[in-house]
Short mmCIF file of C-alpha atoms in Angstrom, two decimals:
data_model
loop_
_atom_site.label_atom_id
_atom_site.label_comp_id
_atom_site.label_asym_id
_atom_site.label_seq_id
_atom_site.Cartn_x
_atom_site.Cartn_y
_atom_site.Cartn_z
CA UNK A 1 13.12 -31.35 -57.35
CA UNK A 2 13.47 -27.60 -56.81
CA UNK A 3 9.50 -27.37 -57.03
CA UNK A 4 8.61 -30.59 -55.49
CA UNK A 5 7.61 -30.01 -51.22
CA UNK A 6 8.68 -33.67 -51.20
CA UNK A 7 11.42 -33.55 -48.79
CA UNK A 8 12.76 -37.35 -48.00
CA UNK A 9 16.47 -36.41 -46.91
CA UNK A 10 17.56 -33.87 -44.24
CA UNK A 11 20.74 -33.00 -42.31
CA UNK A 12 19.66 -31.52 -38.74
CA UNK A 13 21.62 -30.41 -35.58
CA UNK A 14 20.17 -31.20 -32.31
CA UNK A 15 21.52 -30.34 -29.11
CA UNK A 16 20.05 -31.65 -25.44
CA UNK A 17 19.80 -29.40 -22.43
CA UNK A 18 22.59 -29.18 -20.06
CA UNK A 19 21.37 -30.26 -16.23
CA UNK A 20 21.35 -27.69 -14.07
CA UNK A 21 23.66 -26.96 -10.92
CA UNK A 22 23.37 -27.89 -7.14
CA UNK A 23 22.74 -25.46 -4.97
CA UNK A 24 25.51 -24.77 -2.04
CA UNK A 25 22.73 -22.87 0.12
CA UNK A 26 22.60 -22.90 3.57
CA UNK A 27 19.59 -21.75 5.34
CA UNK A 28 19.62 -18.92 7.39
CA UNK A 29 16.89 -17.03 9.98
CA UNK A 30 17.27 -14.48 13.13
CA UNK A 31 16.93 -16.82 15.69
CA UNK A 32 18.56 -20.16 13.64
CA UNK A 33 22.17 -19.43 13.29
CA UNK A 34 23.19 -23.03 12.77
CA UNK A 35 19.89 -23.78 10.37
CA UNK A 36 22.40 -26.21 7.67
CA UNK A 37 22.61 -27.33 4.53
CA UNK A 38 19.63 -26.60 2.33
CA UNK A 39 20.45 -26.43 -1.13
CA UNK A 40 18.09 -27.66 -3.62
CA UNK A 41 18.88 -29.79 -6.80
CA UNK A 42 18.95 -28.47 -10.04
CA UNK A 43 16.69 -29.14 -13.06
CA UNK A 44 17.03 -32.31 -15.85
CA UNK A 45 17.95 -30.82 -19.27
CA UNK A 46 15.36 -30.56 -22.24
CA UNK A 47 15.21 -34.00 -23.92
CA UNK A 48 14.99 -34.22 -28.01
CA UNK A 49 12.28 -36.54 -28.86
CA UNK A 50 11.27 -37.67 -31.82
CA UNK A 51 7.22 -38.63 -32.71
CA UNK A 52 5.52 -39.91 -35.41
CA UNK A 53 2.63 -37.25 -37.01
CA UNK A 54 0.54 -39.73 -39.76
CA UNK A 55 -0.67 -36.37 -41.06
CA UNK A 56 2.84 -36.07 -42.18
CA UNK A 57 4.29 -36.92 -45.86
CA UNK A 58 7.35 -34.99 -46.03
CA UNK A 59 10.29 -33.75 -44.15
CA UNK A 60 10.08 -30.50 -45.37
CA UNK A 61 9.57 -28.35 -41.89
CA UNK A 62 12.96 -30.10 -40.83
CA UNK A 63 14.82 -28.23 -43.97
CA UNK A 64 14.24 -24.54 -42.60
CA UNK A 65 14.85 -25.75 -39.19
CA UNK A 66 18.39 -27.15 -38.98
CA UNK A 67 18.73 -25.97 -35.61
CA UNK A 68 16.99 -28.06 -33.12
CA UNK A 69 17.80 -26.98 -29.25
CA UNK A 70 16.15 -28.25 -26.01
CA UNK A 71 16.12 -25.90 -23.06
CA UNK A 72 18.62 -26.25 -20.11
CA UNK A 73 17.71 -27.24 -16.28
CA UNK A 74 17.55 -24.61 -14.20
CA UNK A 75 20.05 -24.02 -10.85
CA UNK A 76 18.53 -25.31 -7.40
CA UNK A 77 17.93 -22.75 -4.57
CA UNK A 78 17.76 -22.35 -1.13
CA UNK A 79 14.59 -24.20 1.31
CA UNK A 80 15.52 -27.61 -0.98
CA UNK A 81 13.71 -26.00 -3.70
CA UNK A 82 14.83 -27.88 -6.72
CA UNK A 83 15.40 -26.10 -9.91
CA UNK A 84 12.94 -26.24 -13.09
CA UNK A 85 13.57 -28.45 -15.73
CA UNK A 86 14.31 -28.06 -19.32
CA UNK A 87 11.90 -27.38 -21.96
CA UNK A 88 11.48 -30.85 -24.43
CA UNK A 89 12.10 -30.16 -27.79
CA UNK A 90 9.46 -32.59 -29.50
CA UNK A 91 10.50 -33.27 -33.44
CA UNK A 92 6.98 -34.42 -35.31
CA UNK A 93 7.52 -36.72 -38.32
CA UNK A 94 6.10 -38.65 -40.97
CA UNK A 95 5.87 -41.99 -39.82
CA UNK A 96 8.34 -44.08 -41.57
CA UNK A 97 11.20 -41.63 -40.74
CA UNK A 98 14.82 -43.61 -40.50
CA UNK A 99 17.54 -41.66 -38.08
CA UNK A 100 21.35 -42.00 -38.48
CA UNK A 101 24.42 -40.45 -37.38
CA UNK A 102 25.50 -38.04 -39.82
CA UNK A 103 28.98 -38.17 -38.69
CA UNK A 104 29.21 -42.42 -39.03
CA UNK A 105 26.37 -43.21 -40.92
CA UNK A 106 25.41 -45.40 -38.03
CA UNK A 107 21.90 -46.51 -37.85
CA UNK A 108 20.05 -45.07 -34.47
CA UNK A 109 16.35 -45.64 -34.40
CA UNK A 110 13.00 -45.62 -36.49
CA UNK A 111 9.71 -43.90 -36.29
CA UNK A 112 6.90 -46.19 -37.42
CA UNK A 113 3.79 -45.53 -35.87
CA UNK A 114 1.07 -42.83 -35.70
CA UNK A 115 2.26 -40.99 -32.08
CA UNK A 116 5.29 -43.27 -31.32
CA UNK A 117 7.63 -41.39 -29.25
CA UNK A 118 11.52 -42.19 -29.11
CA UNK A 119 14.21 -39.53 -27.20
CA UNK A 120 17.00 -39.16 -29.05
CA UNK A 121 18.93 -37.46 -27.29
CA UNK A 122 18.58 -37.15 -23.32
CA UNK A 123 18.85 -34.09 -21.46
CA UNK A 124 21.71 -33.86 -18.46
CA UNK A 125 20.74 -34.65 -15.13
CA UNK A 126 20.37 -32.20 -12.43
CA UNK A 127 22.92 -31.89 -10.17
CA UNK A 128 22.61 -32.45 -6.39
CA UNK A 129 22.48 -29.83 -3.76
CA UNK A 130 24.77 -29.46 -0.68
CA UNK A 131 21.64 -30.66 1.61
CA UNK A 132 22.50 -34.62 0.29
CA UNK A 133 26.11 -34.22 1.56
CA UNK A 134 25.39 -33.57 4.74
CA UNK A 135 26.68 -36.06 7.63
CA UNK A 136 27.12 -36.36 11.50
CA UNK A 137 30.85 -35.94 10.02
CA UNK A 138 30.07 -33.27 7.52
CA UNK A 139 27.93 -30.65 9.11
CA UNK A 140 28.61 -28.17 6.43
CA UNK A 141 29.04 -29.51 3.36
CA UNK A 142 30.45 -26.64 0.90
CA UNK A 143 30.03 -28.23 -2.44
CA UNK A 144 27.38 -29.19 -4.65
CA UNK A 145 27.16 -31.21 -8.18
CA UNK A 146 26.69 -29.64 -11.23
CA UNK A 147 24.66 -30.86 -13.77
CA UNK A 148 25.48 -33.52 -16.78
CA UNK A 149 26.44 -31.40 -20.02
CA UNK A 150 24.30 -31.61 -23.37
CA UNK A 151 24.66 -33.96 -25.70
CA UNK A 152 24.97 -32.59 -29.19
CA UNK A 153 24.89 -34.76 -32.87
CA UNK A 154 24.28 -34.05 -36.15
CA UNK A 155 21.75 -36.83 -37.73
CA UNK A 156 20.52 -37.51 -41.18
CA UNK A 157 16.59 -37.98 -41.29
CA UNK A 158 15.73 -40.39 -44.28
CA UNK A 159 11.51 -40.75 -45.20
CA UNK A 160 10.73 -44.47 -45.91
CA UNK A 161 7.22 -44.85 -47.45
CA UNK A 162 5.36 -47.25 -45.75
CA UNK A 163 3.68 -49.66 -48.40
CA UNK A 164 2.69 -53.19 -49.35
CA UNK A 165 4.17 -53.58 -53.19
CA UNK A 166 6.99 -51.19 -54.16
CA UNK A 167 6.91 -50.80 -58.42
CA UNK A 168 10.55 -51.10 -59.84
CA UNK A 169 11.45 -50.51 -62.96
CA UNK A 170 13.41 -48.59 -66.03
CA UNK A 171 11.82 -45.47 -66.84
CA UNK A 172 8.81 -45.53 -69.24
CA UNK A 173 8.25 -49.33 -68.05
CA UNK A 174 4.27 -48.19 -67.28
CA UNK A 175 4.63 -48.10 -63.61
CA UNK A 176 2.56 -44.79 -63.12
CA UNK A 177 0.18 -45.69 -65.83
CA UNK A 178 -0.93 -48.87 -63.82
CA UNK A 179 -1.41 -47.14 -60.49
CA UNK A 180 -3.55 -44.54 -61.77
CA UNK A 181 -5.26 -47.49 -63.41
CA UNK A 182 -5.93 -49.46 -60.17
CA UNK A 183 -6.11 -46.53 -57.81
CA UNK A 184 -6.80 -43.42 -57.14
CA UNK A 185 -3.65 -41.88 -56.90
CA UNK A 186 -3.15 -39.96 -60.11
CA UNK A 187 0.67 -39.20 -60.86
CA UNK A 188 1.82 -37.54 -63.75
CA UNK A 189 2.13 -39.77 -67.23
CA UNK A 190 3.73 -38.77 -70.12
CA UNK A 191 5.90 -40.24 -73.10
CA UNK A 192 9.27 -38.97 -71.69
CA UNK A 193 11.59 -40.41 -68.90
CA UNK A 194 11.79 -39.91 -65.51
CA UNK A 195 8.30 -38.46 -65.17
CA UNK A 196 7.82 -39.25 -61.78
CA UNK A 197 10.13 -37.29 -60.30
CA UNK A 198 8.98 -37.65 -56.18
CA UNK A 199 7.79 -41.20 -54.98
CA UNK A 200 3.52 -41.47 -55.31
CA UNK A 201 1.14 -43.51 -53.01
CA UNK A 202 -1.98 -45.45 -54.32
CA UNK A 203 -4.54 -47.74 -52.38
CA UNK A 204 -5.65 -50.63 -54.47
CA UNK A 205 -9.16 -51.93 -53.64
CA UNK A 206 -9.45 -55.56 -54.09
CA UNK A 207 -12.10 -58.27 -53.28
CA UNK A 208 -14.43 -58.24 -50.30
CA UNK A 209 -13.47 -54.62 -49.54
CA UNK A 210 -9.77 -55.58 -48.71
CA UNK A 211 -7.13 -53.03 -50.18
CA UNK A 212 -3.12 -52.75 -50.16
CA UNK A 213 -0.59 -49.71 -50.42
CA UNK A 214 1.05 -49.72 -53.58
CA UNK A 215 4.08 -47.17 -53.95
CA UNK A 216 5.75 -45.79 -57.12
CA UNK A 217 9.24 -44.55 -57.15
CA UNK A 218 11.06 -42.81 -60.20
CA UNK A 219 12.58 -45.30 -62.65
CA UNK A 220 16.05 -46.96 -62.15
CA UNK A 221 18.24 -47.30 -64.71
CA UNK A 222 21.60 -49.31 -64.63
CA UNK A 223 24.37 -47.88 -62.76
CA UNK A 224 21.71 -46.08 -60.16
CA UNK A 225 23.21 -47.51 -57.21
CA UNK A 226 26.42 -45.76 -58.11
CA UNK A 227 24.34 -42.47 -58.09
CA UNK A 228 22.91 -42.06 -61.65
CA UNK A 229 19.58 -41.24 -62.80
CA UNK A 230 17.11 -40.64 -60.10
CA UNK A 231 16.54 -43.80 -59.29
CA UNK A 232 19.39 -43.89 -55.81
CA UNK A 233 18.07 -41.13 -54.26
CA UNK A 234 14.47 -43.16 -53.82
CA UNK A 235 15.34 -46.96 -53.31
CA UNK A 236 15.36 -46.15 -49.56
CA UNK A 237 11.23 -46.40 -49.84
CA UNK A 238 11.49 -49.72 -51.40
CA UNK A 239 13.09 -50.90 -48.39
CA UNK A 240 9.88 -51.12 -45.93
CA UNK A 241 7.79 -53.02 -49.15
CA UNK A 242 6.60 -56.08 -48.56
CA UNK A 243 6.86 -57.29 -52.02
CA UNK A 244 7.92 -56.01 -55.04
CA UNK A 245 6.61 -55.53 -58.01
CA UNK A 246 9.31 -55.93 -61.13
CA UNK A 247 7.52 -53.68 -64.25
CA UNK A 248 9.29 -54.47 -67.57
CA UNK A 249 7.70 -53.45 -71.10
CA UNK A 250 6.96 -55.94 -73.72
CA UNK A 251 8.67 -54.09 -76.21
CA UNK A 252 11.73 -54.41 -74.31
CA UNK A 253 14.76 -55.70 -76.69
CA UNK A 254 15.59 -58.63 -73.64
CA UNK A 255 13.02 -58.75 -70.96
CA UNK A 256 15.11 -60.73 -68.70
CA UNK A 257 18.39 -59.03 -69.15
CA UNK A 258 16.69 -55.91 -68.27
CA UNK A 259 14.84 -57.97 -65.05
CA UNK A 260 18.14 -59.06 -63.78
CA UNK A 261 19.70 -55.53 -64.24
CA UNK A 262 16.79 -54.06 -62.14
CA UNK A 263 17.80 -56.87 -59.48
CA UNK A 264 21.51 -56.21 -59.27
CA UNK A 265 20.69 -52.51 -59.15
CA UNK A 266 18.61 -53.23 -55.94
CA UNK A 267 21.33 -55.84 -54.51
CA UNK A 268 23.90 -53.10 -54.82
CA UNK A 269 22.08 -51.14 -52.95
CA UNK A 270 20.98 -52.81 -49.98
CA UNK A 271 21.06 -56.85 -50.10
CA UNK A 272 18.13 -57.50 -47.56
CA UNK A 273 16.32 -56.58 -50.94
CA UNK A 274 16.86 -59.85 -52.17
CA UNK A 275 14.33 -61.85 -49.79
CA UNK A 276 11.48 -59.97 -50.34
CA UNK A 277 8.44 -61.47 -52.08
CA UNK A 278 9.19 -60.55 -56.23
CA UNK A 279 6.43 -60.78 -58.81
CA UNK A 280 7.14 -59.85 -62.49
CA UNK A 281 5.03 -57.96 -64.62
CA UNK A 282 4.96 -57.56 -68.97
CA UNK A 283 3.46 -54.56 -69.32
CA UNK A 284 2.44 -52.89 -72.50
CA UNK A 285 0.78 -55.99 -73.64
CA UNK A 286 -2.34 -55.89 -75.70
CA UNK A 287 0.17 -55.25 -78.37
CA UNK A 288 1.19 -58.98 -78.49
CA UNK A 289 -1.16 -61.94 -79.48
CA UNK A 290 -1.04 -65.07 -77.12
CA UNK A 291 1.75 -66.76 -79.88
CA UNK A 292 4.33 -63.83 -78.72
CA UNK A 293 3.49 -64.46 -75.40
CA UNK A 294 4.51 -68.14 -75.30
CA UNK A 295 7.38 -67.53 -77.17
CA UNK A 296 8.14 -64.27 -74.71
CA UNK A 297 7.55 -66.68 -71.49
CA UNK A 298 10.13 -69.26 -72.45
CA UNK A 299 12.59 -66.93 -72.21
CA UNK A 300 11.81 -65.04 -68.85
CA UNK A 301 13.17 -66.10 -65.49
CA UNK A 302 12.13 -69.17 -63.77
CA UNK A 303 12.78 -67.98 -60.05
CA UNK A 304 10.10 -65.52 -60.22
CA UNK A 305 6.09 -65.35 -60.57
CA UNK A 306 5.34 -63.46 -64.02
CA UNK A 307 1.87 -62.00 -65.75
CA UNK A 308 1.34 -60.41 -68.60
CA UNK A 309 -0.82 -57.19 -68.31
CA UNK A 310 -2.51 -53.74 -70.06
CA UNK A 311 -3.47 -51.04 -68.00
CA UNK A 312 -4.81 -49.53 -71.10
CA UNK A 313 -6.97 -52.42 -71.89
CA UNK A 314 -7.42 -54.21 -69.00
CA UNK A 315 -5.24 -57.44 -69.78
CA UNK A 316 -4.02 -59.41 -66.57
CA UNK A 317 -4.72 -56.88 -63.82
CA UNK A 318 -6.87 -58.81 -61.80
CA UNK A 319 -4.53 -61.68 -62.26
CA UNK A 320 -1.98 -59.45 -61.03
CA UNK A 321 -3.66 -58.08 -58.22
CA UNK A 322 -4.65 -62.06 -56.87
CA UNK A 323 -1.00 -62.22 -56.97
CA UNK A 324 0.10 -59.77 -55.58
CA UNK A 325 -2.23 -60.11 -52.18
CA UNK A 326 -1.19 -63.76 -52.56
CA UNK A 327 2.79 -62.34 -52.03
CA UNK A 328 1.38 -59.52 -49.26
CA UNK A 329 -0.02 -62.39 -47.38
CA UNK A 330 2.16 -65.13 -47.41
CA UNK A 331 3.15 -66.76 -44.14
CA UNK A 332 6.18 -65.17 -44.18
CA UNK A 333 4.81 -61.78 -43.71
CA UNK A 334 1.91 -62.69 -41.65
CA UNK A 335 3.90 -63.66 -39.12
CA UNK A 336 5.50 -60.96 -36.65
CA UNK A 337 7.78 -59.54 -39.34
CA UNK A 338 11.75 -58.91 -38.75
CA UNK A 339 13.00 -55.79 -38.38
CA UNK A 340 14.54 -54.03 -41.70
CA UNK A 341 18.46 -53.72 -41.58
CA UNK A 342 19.06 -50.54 -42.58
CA UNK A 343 22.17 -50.35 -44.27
CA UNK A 344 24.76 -47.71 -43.06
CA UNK A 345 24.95 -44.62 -44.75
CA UNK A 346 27.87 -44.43 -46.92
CA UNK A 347 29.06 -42.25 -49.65
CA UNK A 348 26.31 -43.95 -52.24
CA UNK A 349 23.86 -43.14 -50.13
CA UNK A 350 24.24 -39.99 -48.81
CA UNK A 351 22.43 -37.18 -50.61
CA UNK A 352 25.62 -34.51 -51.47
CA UNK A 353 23.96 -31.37 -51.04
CA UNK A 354 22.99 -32.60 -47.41
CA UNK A 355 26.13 -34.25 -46.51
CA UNK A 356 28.10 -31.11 -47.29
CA UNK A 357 25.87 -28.44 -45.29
CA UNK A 358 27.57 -26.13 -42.66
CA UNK A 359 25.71 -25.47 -39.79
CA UNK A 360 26.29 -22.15 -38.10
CA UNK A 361 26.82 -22.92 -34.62
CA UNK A 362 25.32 -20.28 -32.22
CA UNK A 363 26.56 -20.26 -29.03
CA UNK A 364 23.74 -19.81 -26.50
CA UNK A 365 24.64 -17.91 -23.12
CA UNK A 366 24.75 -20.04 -19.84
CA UNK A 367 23.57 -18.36 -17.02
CA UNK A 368 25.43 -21.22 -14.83
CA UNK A 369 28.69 -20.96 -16.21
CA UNK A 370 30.33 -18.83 -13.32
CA UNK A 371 28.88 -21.09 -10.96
CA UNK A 372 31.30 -22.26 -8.25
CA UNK A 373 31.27 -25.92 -7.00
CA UNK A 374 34.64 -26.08 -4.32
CA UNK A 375 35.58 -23.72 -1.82
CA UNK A 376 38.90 -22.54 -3.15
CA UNK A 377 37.53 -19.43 -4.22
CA UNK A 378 35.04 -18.81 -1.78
CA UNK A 379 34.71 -15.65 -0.73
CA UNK A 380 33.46 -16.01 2.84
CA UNK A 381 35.15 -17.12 6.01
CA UNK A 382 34.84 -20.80 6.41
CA UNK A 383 36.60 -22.78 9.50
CA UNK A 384 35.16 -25.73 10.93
CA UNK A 385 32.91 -24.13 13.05
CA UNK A 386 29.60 -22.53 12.68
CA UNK A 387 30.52 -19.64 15.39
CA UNK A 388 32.89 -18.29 12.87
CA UNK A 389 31.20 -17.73 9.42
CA UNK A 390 30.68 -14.61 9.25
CA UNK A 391 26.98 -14.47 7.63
CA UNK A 392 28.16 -13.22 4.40
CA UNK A 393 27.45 -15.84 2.23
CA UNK A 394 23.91 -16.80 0.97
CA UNK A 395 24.84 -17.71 -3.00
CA UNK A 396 22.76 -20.23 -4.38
#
């Protein structure tokens, strides 16, 4: 994957700006020596929003920018002038992109659609200036708020391909083979395992100029959902697939042993898997005669729709593509579709080399941090009474 731009997994810090401070000003002229309170309020903090880009495919801007900072709200001033706010820090990503807390592996929100706009984290709130203190009471009100502090997390940003029929299956099965056979997509096929190393997108045409997403992930073999082969590291796109394609070869020693191994691979790793639409697939074969096939179907599984195909010859893919839009648009997906459960992130599905970074923390400088809010260490001369402040104060 060192070559690959395919980035699917990233560990980023973001940080929210801080509100900015109240202003204690009061306002001053020659001929007003009792003008008041007139402090301004300070400025909302930088949010961090997220938005989906459907130019995007990868997450690979995120890996040289770990740091992610919004700007802070400014201080209010004298007049009621209110400070500026914080700059928004605006995060574009491919649509399909997954958020969690890095620190819990709790699930936080989802980026579907082309522009769709979610803050993640929300900047402080400015604080208020003396000039809302005020009273018939309170004439001179010598406080004001400061703002709400940042909000800093480190999240995990997971990619999720967004297609119709996901292709499962043990390496060599024929699963890139077939979608450069039906598409255009053209991954790269040769007589070795794990080939595909980075999931592949094809758009199948079908009758009456209809078409569905089909996506292609690198093969699973048993024992992936405990982290071997490649196979764990690119279920998660699988996940938003509205059906799922099961690819097993003909020459396989026990077709449905190796069918219900692919299934308890994808149970193990997240059981919403389990009611998706399924549809089985023999591929690899024009090498059997329609004998071997009978004898072949009496001993695959009877829960699940099966075809034999070729995508060398031809065999079956039509068949399989009737059944397949057949699965994409059953009732149960017409209808408004329920939202994924994502499951948490735990230790089988955290990528390592992410979960283990160390950020570098820099510490930015806060122009507000010697800002007073009480009077005990004013250094004016405050009584009660206007007549005896001595002029010297005009801080904001």
């Amino acid at each position: 994957m060192a070559e690959s731009n395919f980035i699917d997994y990233v560990k980023i810090m973001c940080r929210s700006g801080k509100g900015g401070a109240g202003s204690r000003h009061f306002y001053r002229a020659k001929y007003v020596p009792k003008g008041g309170p007139d402090g301004g309020d300070g400025g909302r903090g930088g949010h961090i929003i997220l938005r989906g880009n459907k130019n995007m495919w990868t997450l690979l801007p995120l890996k040289y920018q770990r740091h992610v900072f919004a700007g802070n709200g400014q201080s209010g001033s004298g007049g009621r002038s209110f400070g500026k706010d914080g700059e928004d820090k605006i995060i574009e990503v491919p649509c399909g992109t997954v958020v969690f807390d890095a620190e819990t592996g709790e699930f936080l929100c989802e980026v579907t659609d082309d522009g769709e706009e979610i803050k993640l984290l929300k900047g402080g709130k400015g604080g208020l200036g003396n000039w809302h203190f005020k009273s018939a009471t309170n004439r001179t009100p010598r406080y004001a708020q400061p703002g709400e502090p940042a909000i800093e997390k480190t999240v995990i940003l997971e990619l999720k391909l967004l297609g119709d029929v996901g292709l499962v299956g043990f390496p060599n099965a024929g699963k890139s083979t077939l979608l450069s056979s039906i598409s255009a997509a053209r991954p790269k096929i040769a007589d070795y395992p794990f080939t595909t190393m980075e999931p592949q997108l094809g758009i199948v045409s079908y009758r009456d100029n209809r078409s569905f997403v089909m996506a292609d992930i690198p093969g699973i073999i048993e024992g992936a959902s405990e982290g071997k082969g490649l196979g764990l590291r690119f279920l998660r796109h699988i996940e938003r697939n509205a059906v799922l394609l099961f690819m097993v070869p003909a020459d396989a020693a026990d077709i449905k042993k190796e069918y219900e191994i692919l299934l308890n691979e994808l149970e193990r790793f997240n059981p919403e898997l389990m009611s998706k639409q399924k549809v089985l697939a023999i591929s690899k074969s024009d090498m059997l005669d329609d004998e071997l096939m009978a004898e072949i179907e009496k001993e695959l599984p009877a829960d699940v729709h099966h075809v034999f195909i070729s995508s060398v010859s031809g065999l079956g893919i039509q068949t399989l593509k009737d059944m397949l839009w057949k699965a994409i648009t059953d009732e149960s997906n017409r209808i408004e579709p329920m939202p994924i459960t994502h499951r948490r992130l735990d230790g089988h599905h955290r990528v390592r080399e992410e979960d283990e970074f160390i950020f570098e923390n820099p510490e930015t400088p806060d122009p507000d941090e010697d800002e007073l809010y009480d009077d005990e260490e004013f250094d004016g001369d405050w009584d009660d009474s206007w007549e005896d402040y001595d002029g010297s104060y005009d801080a904001e």
